[in-house]
Amino acid sequence: MKIFDTMKRQKVELETIEPGKVRMYVCGPTVYNLIHIGNARPMIVFDTFRRYLEYKGYDVNYVSNFTDVDDKIIKAANEEGVPSEVISERYIKECKKDMEDMNIKPATVHPQATKEIDGMIAMIGKLIENGHAYVAEDGTVYFSVDSDPDYGKLSHKNMDELQSGFREIKVTGEEGKKNPADFVLWKPKKEGEPYWDSPWCKGRPGWHIECSVMSSKYLGETIDIHAGGEDLIFPHHENEIAQSEGASGKPFCNYWMHNAFLNINGKKMSKSEGNFFTVRDITSQFDPMVLRLFMLSAQYRTPLNFSRELMEQAKNAYERILNCTDKLSELKAKATGDSLTACEEENKKQVEAFIKSFEEAMEDDCNTANASTAVFEIVRIANATTDENSSKAYVSYLEDTIKKLCDGVLGVRTERKKEALDADIEALIAERQAARKARDFAKADEIRDKLTAMGIILEDTREGVKWKRA
Ligand code: AMP
Ligand code: ZN
């Protein structure tokens, strides 16, 4: 299997440290708000990559963090007048709901920065001991990029470039730096911020150290694959390498995978630009599987532009899959015959050729665009070559194949969601209102319970009954 390695700048063969096992780390979101569909891109593409590795028989140890201490979280907490963890816990929960909706498998571990502070203090201590970090007068600990001759090896930047970049940025409060390119490992607390004790000062970690610590704690000092969006190459991943290798003296990671951006009107979708849609915005209008199919319609290193037209196309494509699997399950219920006819054997060969192209696409740097095309070809064959006379064996083969590739690897559910239609819910609410008017409270309660079981939350307001999906 070939993957494009950002450090080597070419496609290379994947060879894991332990045969049959993959240790993989994917940088996760900062939890101060609902995630946007740009954040969903790495989640979906690397989940799909993981699913393919598992399809190939690898045992994947997949770690993805939540950054739960950060300026943006503190700002949001101060605005609401609540402690930071109220904000971070709320949005971790919301993020997990979005992930479940998008059929993203839970990571083996989802560590949180605030629960790994001891490990960070230990690693920073080690970096000071190894001569890679120093403590400024105010207690800030900086990583010294001059102590690391390899610094810049991932982003392919040299020290001159780096320094001229930093000279232009006037950072106040970082006067204790020896080199403008040095970065913070630990910083003193400020009024109204969460803090922890440390040998240097009461304070909190810089952003980069958490991933170095979590990666080595859960996956070992050297891992197979580290992944994230391409905006993380510099400085985040560059700094992770400096920290991890400076502390352990061993190579940090063998392969670096970075997804290109999800854009909107040609510009990166981001919270700070305000040009974003949350996953929740989109999944309230489309089935989350449509979003997933849309995301996989491009290979992960190709920029992808979000548009309503493309979402509509993905919706039609998803409907094609569902119509096919509906048809197959209906046929299967009635069909007989446990062996394939000669003609079905021929059709099966065609399907097998597309399974092969699916696998080839996935093995060529996780080309989900070509892999999806192969699935649609199989759907086309399934539609064209089945009817009431098809053998049960053939229909089952097609159904299993589509499930294996589509549900299993692409993570696109092929079972139609049995969701209540808005009209059905409204009819039940009207029925409940009528029961209440007639003072039949037992019936009204019964209808409310039924709606609760359907995942509908009712709210009695002055304007009448409002409802939402849980
Ligand atoms: P953040 O919460 O900003 O740290 O982002 C979490 C993950 O989402 C990182 O891997 C980012 O690189 C990725 N990401 C953020 N915005 C986009 C975007 N517009 N397109 C693709 N990936 C993104
Ligand atoms: Zn990270």
XYZ file of N, CA, C and O in Angstrom, residues 202-393:
768
model
N 3.267 28.396 38.148
C 1.880 27.953 37.985
C 1.468 28.397 36.590
O 1.665 29.567 36.232
N 0.932 27.478 35.817
C 0.617 27.894 34.451
C -0.029 26.783 33.656
O -0.657 25.872 34.224
N 0.123 26.857 32.363
C -0.495 25.839 31.506
C 0.417 25.519 30.319
O 1.300 26.325 29.979
N 0.195 24.366 29.698
C 1.092 23.965 28.602
C 0.848 24.767 27.330
O -0.239 25.304 27.124
N 1.882 24.821 26.480
C 1.698 25.325 25.120
C 0.911 24.262 24.364
O 0.724 23.139 24.862
N 0.474 24.574 23.153
C -0.413 23.662 22.446
C 0.284 22.373 21.993
O -0.244 21.270 22.133
N 1.534 22.519 21.459
C 2.147 21.379 20.755
C 2.500 20.189 21.638
O 2.480 19.055 21.196
N 2.848 20.483 22.904
C 3.385 19.420 23.761
C 2.367 18.300 24.001
O 2.727 17.131 24.140
N 1.074 18.633 23.978
C 0.074 17.597 24.308
C 0.145 16.417 23.330
O 0.066 15.261 23.743
N 0.311 16.715 22.038
C 0.285 15.614 21.066
C 1.532 14.733 21.192
O 1.441 13.513 21.043
N 2.691 15.367 21.484
C 3.903 14.566 21.689
C 3.705 13.605 22.850
O 4.075 12.429 22.771
N 3.108 14.120 23.924
C 2.936 13.307 25.132
C 1.912 12.196 24.923
O 2.145 11.027 25.256
N 0.777 12.547 24.341
C -0.281 11.542 24.158
C 0.149 10.468 23.167
O -0.155 9.294 23.333
N 0.860 10.902 22.126
C 1.304 9.951 21.111
C 2.235 8.910 21.746
O 2.059 7.701 21.567
N 3.212 9.370 22.542
C 4.151 8.391 23.106
C 3.486 7.561 24.196
O 3.751 6.371 24.328
N 2.562 8.190 24.954
C 1.915 7.429 26.037
C 1.048 6.296 25.482
O 1.082 5.178 25.987
N 0.273 6.590 24.448
C -0.689 5.584 23.977
C -0.180 4.726 22.823
O -0.750 3.679 22.535
N 0.878 5.215 22.135
C 1.307 4.463 20.945
C 2.782 4.069 20.971
O 3.222 3.290 20.133
N 3.529 4.641 21.880
C 4.967 4.336 21.931
C 5.785 5.494 21.381
O 5.256 6.393 20.722
N 7.116 5.457 21.650
C 7.958 6.601 21.284
C 8.077 6.778 19.775
O 8.227 7.884 19.278
N 8.047 5.662 19.040
C 8.049 5.774 17.576
C 6.728 5.189 17.065
O 6.348 4.087 17.460
N 6.041 5.952 16.234
C 4.749 5.458 15.728
C 4.806 5.320 14.207
O 5.748 5.784 13.557
N 3.755 4.701 13.649
C 3.744 4.524 12.196
C 3.297 5.797 11.475
O 4.010 6.317 10.631
N 2.081 6.252 11.802
C 1.484 7.344 11.012
C 0.965 8.449 11.918
O 0.299 8.181 12.919
N 1.266 9.678 11.524
C 0.692 10.833 12.222
C -0.030 11.644 11.151
O 0.508 11.850 10.066
N -1.249 12.085 11.462
C -2.047 12.738 10.424
C -2.785 13.955 10.948
O -2.956 14.133 12.151
N -3.257 14.759 9.987
C -4.037 15.958 10.326
C -4.169 16.820 9.090
O -3.689 16.464 8.007
N -4.798 17.970 9.259
C -4.948 18.897 8.133
C -3.617 19.544 7.792
O -2.724 19.625 8.643
N -3.478 20.016 6.547
C -2.162 20.522 6.111
C -1.747 21.809 6.829
O -0.569 22.147 6.856
N -2.702 22.490 7.451
C -2.330 23.683 8.223
C -1.524 23.302 9.467
O -0.919 24.160 10.104
N -1.501 22.034 9.804
C -0.779 21.604 11.004
C 0.690 21.279 10.730
O 1.462 21.107 11.670
N 1.081 21.227 9.439
C 2.476 20.844 9.128
C 3.438 21.774 9.863
O 4.361 21.332 10.546
N 3.172 23.078 9.705
C 3.978 24.058 10.435
C 3.061 25.038 11.125
O 2.149 25.534 10.501
N 3.262 25.371 12.400
C 4.341 24.859 13.228
C 4.002 23.563 13.987
O 4.906 22.934 14.518
N 2.711 23.195 14.075
C 2.326 22.167 15.055
C 3.118 20.864 14.908
O 3.751 20.409 15.861
N 3.100 20.271 13.720
C 3.766 18.967 13.586
C 5.292 19.087 13.611
O 5.982 18.200 14.102
N 5.775 20.185 13.057
C 7.238 20.413 13.124
C 7.672 20.436 14.593
O 8.683 19.829 14.972
N 6.884 21.125 15.409
C 7.234 21.252 16.829
C 7.049 19.935 17.577
O 7.823 19.626 18.490
N 6.039 19.174 17.179
C 5.870 17.851 17.806
C 7.112 16.994 17.581
O 7.573 16.294 18.485
N 7.639 17.035 16.354
C 8.837 16.229 16.051
C 9.992 16.681 16.932
O 10.681 15.871 17.566
N 10.190 18.016 16.991
C 11.306 18.558 17.778
C 11.193 18.109 19.236
O 12.178 17.653 19.832
N 9.979 18.203 19.782
C 9.783 17.840 21.195
C 10.002 16.346 21.422
O 10.741 15.936 22.317
N 9.331 15.524 20.586
C 9.363 14.084 20.826
C 10.759 13.526 20.623
O 11.237 12.724 21.424
N 11.416 13.954 19.532
C 12.748 13.420 19.256
C 13.766 13.985 20.239
O 14.702 13.281 20.652
N 13.557 15.236 20.658
C 14.442 15.844 21.649
C 14.350 15.123 22.989
O 15.330 14.983 23.698
N 13.147 14.662 23.314
C 12.968 13.991 24.611
C 13.416 12.533 24.571
O 14.050 12.049 25.501
N 13.080 11.829 23.477
C 13.345 10.376 23.471
C 14.647 10.001 22.768
O 15.174 8.909 22.988
N 15.112 10.871 21.885
C 16.300 10.539 21.097
C 16.005 9.509 20.010
O 16.915 8.977 19.374
N 14.705 9.222 19.798
C 14.326 8.233 18.771
C 13.470 8.910 17.701
O 12.849 9.940 17.982
N 13.392 8.295 16.511
C 12.512 8.891 15.503
C 11.070 8.901 16.023
O 10.634 7.954 16.672
N 10.352 9.985 15.741
C 8.998 10.141 16.287
C 7.976 9.363 15.467
O 7.128 8.664 16.012
N 8.085 9.512 14.140
C 6.992 8.980 13.343
C 7.485 8.636 11.949
O 8.269 9.393 11.377
N 7.036 7.519 11.407
C 7.568 7.064 10.116
C 6.857 7.640 8.888
O 7.452 7.722 7.821
N 5.584 7.996 9.026
C 4.836 8.547 7.880
C 3.969 9.714 8.347
O 3.324 9.618 9.394
N 3.947 10.761 7.534
C 3.125 11.939 7.833
C 2.083 12.108 6.733
O 2.452 12.247 5.558
N 0.818 12.101 7.110
C -0.248 12.275 6.110
C -1.026 13.561 6.424
O -1.421 13.786 7.569
N -1.227 14.382 5.398
C -1.950 15.645 5.606
C -3.036 15.838 4.553
O -2.761 15.742 3.360
N -4.238 16.127 5.034
C -5.321 16.386 4.082
C -5.304 17.851 3.659
O -4.924 18.731 4.441
N -5.732 18.081 2.401
C -5.877 19.448 1.898
C -7.160 20.038 2.488
O -7.963 19.329 3.104
N -7.354 21.316 2.258
C -8.486 21.995 2.889
C -9.820 21.737 2.210
O -9.885 21.493 1.008
N -10.816 21.874 3.019
C -12.166 22.013 2.503
C -12.349 23.518 2.364
O -12.178 24.264 3.339
N -12.633 23.953 1.151
C -12.764 25.388 0.885
C -14.208 25.778 0.668
O -15.063 24.930 0.404
N -14.414 27.068 0.736
C -15.715 27.588 0.341
C -15.422 28.822 -0.496
O -14.631 29.670 -0.062
N -15.939 28.864 -1.703
C -15.581 29.897 -2.687
C -14.064 30.027 -2.815
O -13.517 31.126 -2.846
N -13.384 28.907 -2.820
C -11.938 28.899 -3.048
C -11.107 29.276 -1.827
O -9.881 29.324 -1.892
N -11.755 29.564 -0.680
C -10.986 29.940 0.532
C -11.186 28.913 1.622
O -12.288 28.360 1.772
N -10.133 28.668 2.408
C -10.217 27.682 3.488
C -11.401 27.999 4.412
O -11.572 29.145 4.842
N -12.197 26.958 4.664
C -13.291 27.148 5.613
C -12.680 27.219 7.004
O -11.901 26.356 7.390
N -12.993 28.283 7.750
C -12.444 28.345 9.110
C -13.326 29.205 10.003
O -14.034 30.090 9.524
N -13.234 28.905 11.278
C -14.042 29.647 12.257
C -13.650 31.112 12.257
O -14.493 31.995 12.263
N -12.304 31.353 12.217
C -11.862 32.735 12.357
C -12.302 33.593 11.161
O -12.547 34.776 11.311
N -12.423 32.984 9.977
C -12.872 33.752 8.804
C -14.393 33.914 8.801
O -14.937 34.720 8.061
N -15.052 33.088 9.569
C -16.515 33.166 9.620
C -17.196 32.544 8.404
O -18.417 32.643 8.241
N -16.420 31.898 7.522
C -17.009 31.333 6.300
C -17.247 29.829 6.465
O -16.772 29.032 5.678
N -17.943 29.449 7.527
C -18.053 28.008 7.782
C -19.493 27.556 7.979
O -20.372 28.355 8.265
N -19.697 26.264 7.775
C -20.938 25.611 8.161
C -20.569 24.572 9.200
O -19.607 23.831 9.006
N -21.335 24.494 10.267
C -21.064 23.428 11.233
C -21.585 22.122 10.641
O -22.439 22.132 9.741
N -21.074 21.028 11.194
C -21.590 19.713 10.775
C -23.094 19.674 11.071
O -23.892 19.190 10.275
N -23.467 20.263 12.198
C -24.881 20.269 12.595
C -25.749 21.025 11.580
O -26.869 20.614 11.283
N -25.198 22.160 11.025
C -25.961 22.898 9.993
C -26.272 21.959 8.834
O -27.378 21.951 8.307
N -25.269 21.201 8.440
C -25.406 20.383 7.241
C -26.260 19.148 7.514
O -27.125 18.781 6.715
N -26.038 18.525 8.688
C -26.789 17.288 8.937
C -28.249 17.569 9.299
O -29.051 16.653 9.370
N -28.581 18.846 9.517
C -30.015 19.122 9.706
C -30.700 19.228 8.342
O -31.915 19.226 8.252
N -29.893 19.349 7.283
C -30.497 19.447 5.940
C -30.284 18.202 5.087
O -31.032 17.937 4.170
N -29.176 17.502 5.370
C -28.842 16.308 4.574
C -28.565 15.152 5.518
O -28.130 15.362 6.657
N -28.748 13.942 5.008
C -28.320 12.769 5.768
C -26.798 12.885 5.954
O -26.079 13.236 5.010
N -26.283 12.618 7.163
C -24.826 12.713 7.363
C -24.034 11.852 6.378
O -22.877 12.156 6.069
N -24.652 10.807 5.851
C -23.955 9.951 4.876
C -23.730 10.674 3.557
O -22.794 10.360 2.814
N -24.592 11.659 3.278
C -24.411 12.458 2.067
C -23.150 13.317 2.244
O -22.328 13.431 1.327
N -22.983 13.865 3.442
C -21.773 14.648 3.730
C -20.539 13.754 3.599
O -19.514 14.145 3.041
N -20.664 12.537 4.101
C -19.536 11.604 4.053
C -19.178 11.279 2.598
O -18.003 11.325 2.209
N -20.192 10.993 1.799
C -19.930 10.684 0.382
C -19.309 11.874 -0.333
O -18.386 11.727 -1.134
N -19.840 13.071 -0.024
C -19.287 14.292 -0.631
C -17.795 14.418 -0.277
O -16.953 14.665 -1.136
N -17.474 14.209 1.006
C -16.093 14.359 1.475
C -15.174 13.358 0.766
O -14.016 13.653 0.500
N -15.691 12.153 0.511
C -14.859 11.107 -0.098
C -14.827 11.217 -1.617
O -14.125 10.456 -2.278
N -15.574 12.199 -2.163
C -15.608 12.320 -3.622
C -14.288 12.886 -4.157
O -14.071 12.931 -5.364
N -13.417 13.355 -3.273
C -12.099 13.829 -3.709
C -11.031 13.073 -2.921
O -11.249 12.711 -1.765
N -9.882 12.840 -3.569
C -8.762 12.239 -2.841
C -8.348 13.250 -1.765
O -8.456 14.460 -1.977
N -7.877 12.769 -0.613
C -7.718 13.673 0.534
C -6.674 14.768 0.357
O -6.697 15.766 1.073
N -5.744 14.630 -0.617
C -4.738 15.687 -0.796
C -5.161 16.722 -1.833
O -4.390 17.613 -2.192
N -6.384 16.574 -2.345
C -6.901 17.529 -3.322
C -7.808 18.510 -2.583
O -8.679 18.074 -1.830
N -7.632 19.818 -2.814
C -8.568 20.748 -2.170
C -9.992 20.454 -2.649
O -10.199 20.048 -3.794
N -10.936 20.619 -1.766
C -12.325 20.295 -2.113
C -13.168 21.526 -1.824
O -13.080 22.104 -0.739
N -13.938 21.932 -2.834
C -14.768 23.118 -2.647
C -16.174 22.698 -2.251
O -16.776 21.863 -2.913
N -16.662 23.287 -1.176
C -18.006 22.931 -0.720
C -19.031 23.728 -1.513
O -18.898 24.940 -1.675
N -20.044 23.049 -2.032
C -21.138 23.781 -2.683
C -22.418 22.976 -2.560
O -22.384 21.754 -2.376
N -23.521 23.678 -2.643
C -24.830 23.038 -2.560
C -25.024 22.055 -3.722
O -25.548 20.958 -3.525
N -24.541 22.458 -4.922
C -24.713 21.571 -6.088
C -24.021 20.236 -5.833
O -24.570 19.183 -6.126
N -22.786 20.311 -5.306
C -22.061 19.061 -5.068
C -22.752 18.225 -4.001
O -22.781 16.994 -4.071
N -23.345 18.894 -3.012
C -24.078 18.154 -1.981
C -25.323 17.510 -2.596
O -25.674 16.381 -2.255
N -25.971 18.232 -3.511
C -27.158 17.653 -4.171
C -26.754 16.430 -5.004
O -27.443 15.426 -5.027
N -25.592 16.556 -5.669
C -25.097 15.402 -6.450
C -24.817 14.216 -5.537
O -25.158 13.077 -5.854
N -24.201 14.501 -4.373
C -23.887 13.425 -3.428
C -25.188 12.809 -2.912
O -25.274 11.591 -2.698
N -26.209 13.661 -2.739
C -27.499 13.160 -2.244
C -28.101 12.179 -3.265
O -28.594 11.102 -2.901
N -28.037 12.554 -4.539
C -28.556 11.652 -5.578
C -27.754 10.354 -5.621
O -28.316 9.272 -5.780
N -26.447 10.502 -5.483
C -25.591 9.314 -5.517
C -25.937 8.390 -4.346
O -26.029 7.168 -4.502
N -26.160 8.985 -3.184
C -26.487 8.174 -2.002
C -27.830 7.473 -2.206
O -27.987 6.301 -1.864
N -28.760 8.199 -2.801
C -30.085 7.606 -3.064
C -29.937 6.391 -3.990
O -30.611 5.381 -3.823
N -29.006 6.494 -4.949
C -28.768 5.365 -5.869
C -28.301 4.130 -5.086
O -28.736 3.012 -5.334
N -27.425 4.351 -4.131
C -26.939 3.223 -3.317
C -28.098 2.627 -2.525
O -28.306 1.409 -2.506
N -28.875 3.503 -1.875
C -29.974 3.000 -1.027
C -31.028 2.263 -1.850
O -31.544 1.226 -1.424
N -31.340 2.802 -3.033
C -32.327 2.116 -3.881
C -31.843 0.719 -4.230
O -32.613 -0.236 -4.266
N -30.556 0.630 -4.480
C -29.989 -0.663 -4.851
C -30.049 -1.633 -3.666
O -30.478 -2.782 -3.808
N -29.635 -1.162 -2.478
C -29.628 -2.093 -1.336
C -31.056 -2.438 -0.904
O -31.310 -3.549 -0.455
N -31.994 -1.494 -1.101
C -33.423 -1.814 -0.837
C -33.856 -2.957 -1.753
O -34.477 -3.924 -1.323
N -33.509 -2.788 -3.030
C -33.914 -3.792 -4.021
C -33.312 -5.153 -3.658
O -34.009 -6.168 -3.647
N -32.018 -5.149 -3.328
C -31.362 -6.420 -3.016
C -31.987 -7.081 -1.793
O -32.205 -8.296 -1.781
N -32.321 -6.280 -0.781
C -32.869 -6.947 0.415
C -34.279 -7.478 0.133
O -34.648 -8.534 0.641
N -35.043 -6.771 -0.699
C -36.377 -7.300 -1.064
C -36.248 -8.596 -1.860
O -36.943 -9.572 -1.594
N -35.319 -8.585 -2.820
C -35.141 -9.791 -3.647
C -34.663 -10.968 -2.788
O -35.128 -12.091 -2.935
N -33.763 -10.648 -1.877
C -33.185 -11.716 -1.056
C -34.264 -12.406 -0.219
O -34.232 -13.620 -0.023
N -35.210 -11.608 0.251
C -36.272 -12.175 1.103
C -37.060 -13.257 0.356
O -37.557 -14.202 0.968
N -37.194 -13.084 -0.966
C -38.019 -14.038 -1.725
C -37.201 -15.063 -2.501
O -37.708 -16.125 -2.854
N -35.926 -14.726 -2.778
C -35.152 -15.563 -3.709
C -34.817 -16.943 -3.136
O -34.821 -17.154 -1.930
N -34.542 -17.852 -4.051
C -34.072 -19.188 -3.650
C -32.839 -19.508 -4.500
O -32.482 -18.745 -5.388
N -32.243 -20.646 -4.225
C -31.085 -21.074 -5.045
C -29.788 -20.726 -4.371
O -29.471 -19.556 -4.220
N -29.038 -21.793 -3.939
C -27.786 -21.477 -3.245
C -26.565 -21.560 -4.132
O -25.442 -21.577 -3.653
N -26.790 -21.643 -5.452
C -25.592 -21.518 -6.287
C -25.880 -20.570 -7.452
O -27.036 -20.359 -7.837
N -24.798 -20.008 -7.955
C -24.930 -19.004 -9.019
C -25.184 -19.683 -10.367
O -24.617 -20.748 -10.640
N -26.005 -19.042 -11.185
C -26.200 -19.554 -12.544
C -24.959 -19.196 -13.360
O -24.156 -18.346 -12.921
N -24.830 -19.782 -14.527
C -23.649 -19.507 -15.365
C -23.564 -18.016 -15.676
O -22.479 -17.412 -15.647
N -24.706 -17.445 -15.944
C -24.741 -16.024 -16.279
C -24.331 -15.176 -15.070
O -23.571 -14.206 -15.189
N -24.811 -15.567 -13.901
C -24.444 -14.839 -12.673
C -22.944 -14.967 -12.386
O -22.315 -14.023 -11.900
N -22.382 -16.136 -12.717
C -20.926 -16.318 -12.542
C -20.176 -15.284 -13.374
O -19.182 -14.706 -12.922
N -20.659 -15.049 -14.601
C -20.027 -14.058 -15.483
C -20.118 -12.660 -14.871
O -19.157 -11.907 -14.843
N -21.338 -12.343 -14.366
C -21.532 -11.017 -13.752
C -20.634 -10.850 -12.532
O -20.101 -9.768 -12.275
N -20.486 -11.950 -11.790
C -19.657 -11.890 -10.583
C -18.212 -11.516 -10.935
O -17.561 -10.777 -10.213
N -17.769 -12.028 -12.097
C -16.392 -11.696 -12.521
C -16.234 -10.191 -12.730
O -15.209 -9.613 -12.395
N -17.288 -9.602 -13.299
C -17.247 -8.132 -13.511
C -17.174 -7.411 -12.170
O -16.431 -6.445 -12.005
N -17.983 -7.896 -11.225
C -17.976 -7.279 -9.893
C -16.585 -7.412 -9.271
O -16.034 -6.458 -8.712
N -16.009 -8.589 -9.413
C -14.678 -8.817 -8.829
C -13.637 -7.852 -9.403
O -12.752 -7.391 -8.686
N -13.803 -7.547 -10.695
C -12.855 -6.605 -11.312
C -12.990 -5.229 -10.647
O -11.989 -4.537 -10.421
N -14.228 -4.853 -10.311
C -14.395 -3.552 -9.649
C -13.945 -3.588 -8.183
O -13.512 -2.571 -7.655
N -14.057 -4.752 -7.549
C -13.524 -4.850 -6.170
C -12.012 -4.614 -6.235
O -11.433 -3.907 -5.421
N -11.416 -5.191 -7.288
C -9.971 -5.014 -7.444
C -9.651 -3.538 -7.678
O -8.719 -3.001 -7.084
N -10.460 -2.862 -8.525
C -10.117 -1.443 -8.737
C -10.383 -0.618 -7.483
O -9.680 0.362 -7.229
N -11.362 -1.032 -6.697
C -11.595 -0.365 -5.407
C -10.327 -0.479 -4.537
O -9.821 0.504 -4.000
N -9.819 -1.689 -4.434
C -8.635 -1.912 -3.582
C -7.415 -1.180 -4.122
O -6.641 -0.581 -3.372
N -7.263 -1.211 -5.451
C -6.115 -0.507 -6.043
C -6.193 0.988 -5.745
O -5.181 1.623 -5.449
N -7.408 1.529 -5.835
C -7.575 2.964 -5.566
C -7.213 3.262 -4.108
O -6.476 4.200 -3.811
N -7.704 2.446 -3.186
C -7.424 2.690 -1.762
C -5.938 2.509 -1.464
O -5.398 3.175 -0.586
N -5.289 1.618 -2.214
C -3.857 1.378 -1.956
C -2.980 2.431 -2.628
O -1.783 2.475 -2.391
N -3.587 3.242 -3.480
C -2.844 4.316 -4.111
C -3.122 5.601 -3.312
O -3.917 6.446 -3.727
N -2.508 5.700 -2.177
C -2.629 6.874 -1.313
C -4.090 7.212 -1.006
O -4.494 8.370 -1.097
N -4.839 6.181 -0.667
C -6.206 6.353 -0.180
C -7.046 7.202 -1.145
O -7.603 8.228 -0.765
N -7.104 6.748 -2.390
C -7.864 7.507 -3.386
C -9.345 7.142 -3.289
O -9.856 6.280 -4.003
N -10.033 7.843 -2.392
C -11.442 7.529 -2.146
C -12.329 7.936 -3.326
O -13.429 7.414 -3.469
N -11.834 8.872 -4.156
C -12.635 9.291 -5.310
C -12.772 8.104 -6.259
O -13.891 7.733 -6.662
N -11.657 7.462 -6.585
C -11.707 6.309 -7.483
C -12.352 5.104 -6.809
O -13.045 4.311 -7.466
N -12.143 4.971 -5.515
C -12.759 3.839 -4.798
C -14.288 3.986 -4.833
O -15.010 3.005 -5.047
N -14.785 5.214 -4.642
C -16.244 5.427 -4.687
C -16.778 5.109 -6.075
O -17.841 4.498 -6.218
N -16.031 5.510 -7.100
C -16.473 5.221 -8.476
C -16.637 3.714 -8.661
O -17.617 3.259 -9.261
N -15.700 2.948 -8.128
C -15.788 1.483 -8.258
C -17.049 0.954 -7.558
O -17.736 0.069 -8.081
N -17.378 1.527 -6.414
C -18.594 1.092 -5.703
C -19.832 1.398 -6.557
O -20.738 0.562 -6.685
N -19.853 2.579 -7.186
C -21.016 2.913 -8.022
C -21.133 1.990 -9.235
O -22.231 1.695 -9.686
N -19.990 1.523 -9.719
C -20.028 0.552 -10.821
C -20.668 -0.755 -10.336
O -21.450 -1.383 -11.055
N -20.325 -1.157 -9.124
C -20.902 -2.398 -8.577
C -22.413 -2.218 -8.368
O -23.208 -3.105 -8.685
N -22.792 -1.037 -7.905
C -24.226 -0.729 -7.721
C -24.939 -0.808 -9.079
O -26.030 -1.378 -9.202
N -24.296 -0.259 -10.088
C -24.880 -0.291 -11.443
C -25.076 -1.746 -11.897
O -26.161 -2.116 -12.367
N -24.059 -2.574 -11.714
C -24.166 -3.982 -12.118
C -25.273 -4.666 -11.314
O -26.098 -5.402 -11.858
N -25.308 -4.377 -10.020
C -26.321 -5.013 -9.161
C -27.720 -4.657 -9.638
O -28.611 -5.513 -9.698
N -27.918 -3.394 -9.997
C -29.248 -2.992 -10.479
C -29.593 -3.649 -11.806
O -30.710 -4.108 -12.015
N -28.591 -3.708 -12.682
C -28.857 -4.170 -14.035
C -29.001 -5.689 -14.130
O -29.613 -6.199 -15.071
N -28.434 -6.419 -13.187
C -28.365 -7.880 -13.391
C -29.209 -8.674 -12.389
O -29.039 -9.881 -12.264
N -30.074 -7.982 -11.646
C -30.906 -8.739 -10.695
C -32.392 -8.524 -10.975
O -32.800 -7.435 -11.368
N -33.153 -9.560 -10.768
C -34.621 -9.465 -10.801
C -35.181 -10.646 -9.998
O -34.418 -11.349 -9.313
N -36.482 -10.869 -10.111
C -37.119 -11.929 -9.290
C -36.534 -13.313 -9.573
O -36.693 -14.239 -8.770
N -35.893 -13.460 -10.741
C -35.350 -14.780 -11.070
C -33.916 -14.990 -10.564
O -33.353 -16.075 -10.737
N -33.343 -13.959 -9.957
C -31.947 -14.096 -9.495
C -31.869 -15.104 -8.355
O -32.800 -15.212 -7.550
N -30.730 -15.785 -8.296
C -30.566 -16.763 -7.206
C -30.278 -16.020 -5.903
O -29.729 -14.908 -5.916
N -30.648 -16.644 -4.812
C -30.381 -16.051 -3.492
C -28.869 -15.874 -3.299
O -28.409 -14.873 -2.749
N -28.111 -16.845 -3.803
C -26.653 -16.797 -3.652
C -26.083 -15.547 -4.327
O -25.223 -14.861 -3.759
